[in-house]
PDB file of C-alpha atoms in Angstrom:
ATOM      1  CA  MET F   1     -82.762  97.742  51.946  1.00 97.00           C
ATOM      2  CA  ILE F   2     -82.406  97.402  55.708  1.00 95.00           C
ATOM      3  CA  SER F   3     -79.499  99.022  57.521  1.00 97.00           C
ATOM      4  CA  ARG F   4     -78.395  98.839  61.155  1.00 97.00           C
ATOM      5  CA  ASN F   5     -75.562 100.465  63.086  1.00 97.00           C
ATOM      6  CA  TYR F   6     -74.379  98.803  66.288  1.00 96.00           C
ATOM      7  CA  LYS F   7     -74.203 102.194  68.010  1.00 95.00           C
ATOM      8  CA  THR F   8     -77.964 102.673  67.688  1.00 96.00           C
ATOM      9  CA  GLU F   9     -79.147  99.115  68.368  1.00 97.00           C
ATOM     10  CA  PRO F  10     -80.400  98.476  71.922  1.00 97.00           C
ATOM     11  CA  LEU F  11     -78.300  96.542  74.405  1.00 97.00           C
ATOM     12  CA  LYS F  12     -79.349  92.906  74.748  1.00 96.00           C
ATOM     13  CA  GLU F  13     -79.473  91.429  78.224  1.00 94.00           C
ATOM     14  CA  ASN F  14     -77.146  88.436  78.499  1.00 94.00           C
ATOM     15  CA  PRO F  15     -75.714  86.103  81.166  1.00 93.00           C
ATOM     16  CA  HIS F  16     -72.169  87.294  80.406  1.00 94.00           C
ATOM     17  CA  ASN F  17     -72.843  90.871  81.568  1.00 95.00           C
ATOM     18  CA  VAL F  18     -71.040  92.388  78.584  1.00 97.00           C
ATOM     19  CA  GLU F  19     -72.192  94.757  75.857  1.00 98.00           C
ATOM     20  CA  VAL F  20     -74.160  92.773  73.251  1.00 98.00           C
ATOM     21  CA  ARG F  21     -76.291  94.199  70.458  1.00 98.00           C
ATOM     22  CA  GLN F  22     -78.404  92.057  68.135  1.00 97.00           C
ATOM     23  CA  MET F  23     -77.726  93.026  64.539  1.00 98.00           C
ATOM     24  CA  TYR F  24     -79.709  90.321  62.715  1.00 97.00           C
ATOM     25  CA  ASN F  25     -82.187  87.678  63.802  1.00 96.00           C
ATOM     26  CA  ASP F  26     -83.756  85.296  61.307  1.00 95.00           C
ATOM     27  CA  ALA F  27     -84.273  81.533  61.186  1.00 94.00           C
ATOM     28  CA  SER F  28     -81.307  81.320  58.806  1.00 96.00           C
ATOM     29  CA  ALA F  29     -78.850  83.059  61.151  1.00 97.00           C
ATOM     30  CA  GLN F  30     -78.353  85.289  64.138  1.00 96.00           C
ATOM     31  CA  ILE F  31     -75.667  88.009  64.258  1.00 98.00           C
ATOM     32  CA  MET F  32     -74.563  89.713  67.456  1.00 98.00           C
ATOM     33  CA  HIS F  33     -72.121  92.552  67.989  1.00 98.00           C
ATOM     34  CA  ILE F  34     -70.084  92.095  71.181  1.00 98.00           C
ATOM     35  CA  THR F  35     -67.893  94.747  72.774  1.00 98.00           C
ATOM     36  CA  LEU F  36     -65.427  93.542  75.391  1.00 98.00           C
ATOM     37  CA  LYS F  37     -63.729  96.105  77.598  1.00 98.00           C
ATOM     38  CA  PRO F  38     -60.233  95.289  78.881  1.00 98.00           C
ATOM     39  CA  GLY F  39     -60.443  92.352  81.282  1.00 98.00           C
ATOM     40  CA  GLU F  40     -63.958  91.278  80.272  1.00 98.00           C
ATOM     41  CA  THR F  41     -64.703  87.630  79.459  1.00 98.00           C
ATOM     42  CA  LEU F  42     -67.682  85.650  78.256  1.00 97.00           C
ATOM     43  CA  LYS F  43     -68.572  82.617  80.329  1.00 96.00           C
ATOM     44  CA  PRO F  44     -67.600  79.306  78.685  1.00 97.00           C
ATOM     45  CA  HIS F  45     -70.639  77.893  76.886  1.00 95.00           C
ATOM     46  CA  LYS F  46     -71.840  75.583  74.114  1.00 94.00           C
ATOM     47  CA  THR F  47     -74.190  76.467  71.300  1.00 93.00           C
ATOM     48  CA  PRO F  48     -76.233  73.871  69.397  1.00 94.00           C
ATOM     49  CA  VAL F  49     -75.181  75.425  66.046  1.00 96.00           C
ATOM     50  CA  ASP F  50     -71.962  76.488  64.319  1.00 96.00           C
ATOM     51  CA  VAL F  51     -70.578  79.874  65.353  1.00 97.00           C
ATOM     52  CA  THR F  52     -68.129  82.262  63.692  1.00 98.00           C
ATOM     53  CA  PHE F  53     -66.287  85.155  65.304  1.00 98.00           C
ATOM     54  CA  TYR F  54     -65.142  88.072  63.142  1.00 98.00           C
ATOM     55  CA  VAL F  55     -62.775  90.478  64.882  1.00 98.00           C
ATOM     56  CA  LEU F  56     -63.680  94.082  64.092  1.00 98.00           C
ATOM     57  CA  GLU F  57     -61.387  95.843  66.549  1.00 98.00           C
ATOM     58  CA  GLY F  58     -58.796  95.025  69.193  1.00 98.00           C
ATOM     59  CA  THR F  59     -57.069  91.742  69.965  1.00 98.00           C
ATOM     60  CA  PRO F  60     -59.468  89.385  71.758  1.00 98.00           C
ATOM     61  CA  THR F  61     -58.541  85.875  72.782  1.00 98.00           C
ATOM     62  CA  VAL F  62     -60.814  83.262  71.230  1.00 98.00           C
ATOM     63  CA  HIS F  63     -61.159  79.988  73.112  1.00 98.00           C
ATOM     64  CA  VAL F  64     -62.579  76.990  71.217  1.00 98.00           C
ATOM     65  CA  GLY F  65     -62.355  73.570  72.841  1.00 97.00           C
ATOM     66  CA  GLU F  66     -58.790  73.133  74.108  1.00 97.00           C
ATOM     67  CA  GLU F  67     -57.396  75.843  71.804  1.00 97.00           C
ATOM     68  CA  SER F  68     -56.909  79.528  72.608  1.00 98.00           C
ATOM     69  CA  ALA F  69     -55.328  82.227  70.457  1.00 98.00           C
ATOM     70  CA  VAL F  70     -55.191  86.004  70.238  1.00 98.00           C
ATOM     71  CA  PHE F  71     -56.551  87.392  66.979  1.00 98.00           C
ATOM     72  CA  GLU F  72     -56.203  90.804  65.376  1.00 98.00           C
ATOM     73  CA  ARG F  73     -58.762  92.725  63.347  1.00 98.00           C
ATOM     74  CA  ASP F  74     -60.125  91.162  60.143  1.00 98.00           C
ATOM     75  CA  ASN F  75     -59.784  87.529  61.248  1.00 98.00           C
ATOM     76  CA  LEU F  76     -62.656  85.017  61.101  1.00 98.00           C
ATOM     77  CA  ILE F  77     -62.605  82.131  63.559  1.00 98.00           C
ATOM     78  CA  GLU F  78     -64.919  79.104  63.346  1.00 98.00           C
ATOM     79  CA  SER F  79     -66.359  77.172  66.285  1.00 97.00           C
ATOM     80  CA  PRO F  80     -68.316  73.986  65.526  1.00 97.00           C
ATOM     81  CA  ALA F  81     -71.623  73.232  67.203  1.00 95.00           C
ATOM     82  CA  ASP F  82     -71.582  71.698  70.693  1.00 95.00           C
ATOM     83  CA  ILE F  83     -67.948  72.685  71.413  1.00 96.00           C
ATOM     84  CA  VAL F  84     -67.158  74.802  74.474  1.00 97.00           C
ATOM     85  CA  HIS F  85     -66.124  78.295  73.418  1.00 97.00           C
ATOM     86  CA  TYR F  86     -65.817  81.820  74.781  1.00 98.00           C
ATOM     87  CA  LEU F  87     -64.132  85.164  74.202  1.00 98.00           C
ATOM     88  CA  SER F  88     -61.879  87.158  76.507  1.00 98.00           C
ATOM     89  CA  ASN F  89     -60.122  90.485  76.266  1.00 98.00           C
ATOM     90  CA  GLU F  90     -56.778  90.327  78.019  1.00 97.00           C
ATOM     91  CA  SER F  91     -55.508  93.503  76.325  1.00 97.00           C
ATOM     92  CA  ASN F  92     -55.622  97.132  77.466  1.00 98.00           C
ATOM     93  CA  SER F  93     -57.908  98.140  74.582  1.00 98.00           C
ATOM     94  CA  GLN F  94     -61.540  97.555  73.711  1.00 98.00           C
ATOM     95  CA  ALA F  95     -62.332  94.582  71.453  1.00 98.00           C
ATOM     96  CA  ARG F  96     -65.337  94.311  69.134  1.00 98.00           C
ATOM     97  CA  ILE F  97     -66.416  90.987  67.652  1.00 98.00           C
ATOM     98  CA  LEU F  98     -69.232  90.084  65.269  1.00 98.00           C
ATOM     99  CA  VAL F  99     -70.667  86.686  66.233  1.00 98.00           C
ATOM    100  CA  THR F 100     -72.735  84.713  63.724  1.00 98.00           C
ATOM    101  CA  LYS F 101     -74.764  81.632  64.632  1.00 96.00           C
ATOM    102  CA  ALA F 102     -76.125  79.676  61.691  1.00 94.00           C
ATOM    103  CA  PRO F 103     -78.824  78.618  61.642  1.00 94.00           C
ATOM    104  CA  ARG F 104     -80.348  80.597  64.524  1.00 92.00           C
ATOM    105  CA  PRO F 105     -80.334  78.285  67.551  1.00 89.00           C
ATOM    106  CA  ALA F 106     -83.668  76.661  68.335  1.00 85.00           C
ATOM    107  CA  LYS F 107     -82.351  75.412  71.690  1.00 80.00           C
ATOM    108  CA  GLN F 108     -80.884  77.516  74.480  1.00 76.00           C
ATOM    109  CA  THR F 109     -77.120  78.086  74.738  1.00 80.00           C
ATOM    110  CA  LYS F 110     -75.689  76.004  77.579  1.00 78.00           C
ATOM    111  CA  LEU F 111     -73.476  77.816  80.088  1.00 82.00           C
ATOM    112  CA  LEU F 112     -70.885  75.675  81.808  1.00 76.00           C
TER     113      LEU F 112
END
């Protein structure tokens, strides 16, 4: 059995300049834990694979294509491959989101 806690995983450098910790990395999938402080936003980008966002804490805004909505804890949001998406935290509280990419991208994510 392998166990990981986001609090003890190292920070992963990223172009969004937010707190990201890699929780799982295999050819089948990649799982990242993202913490967004109030006012923080990821840069709009496209991934070459399907992505899901699972809200662990807070009320982040999830932007997929032309749609944007605020989601509470315990919601899963899907974003198809090659669609512009990003996360923002417009609230006054921290937001934590588990991001799964499946399969793990072979090509680089494209920032817009």
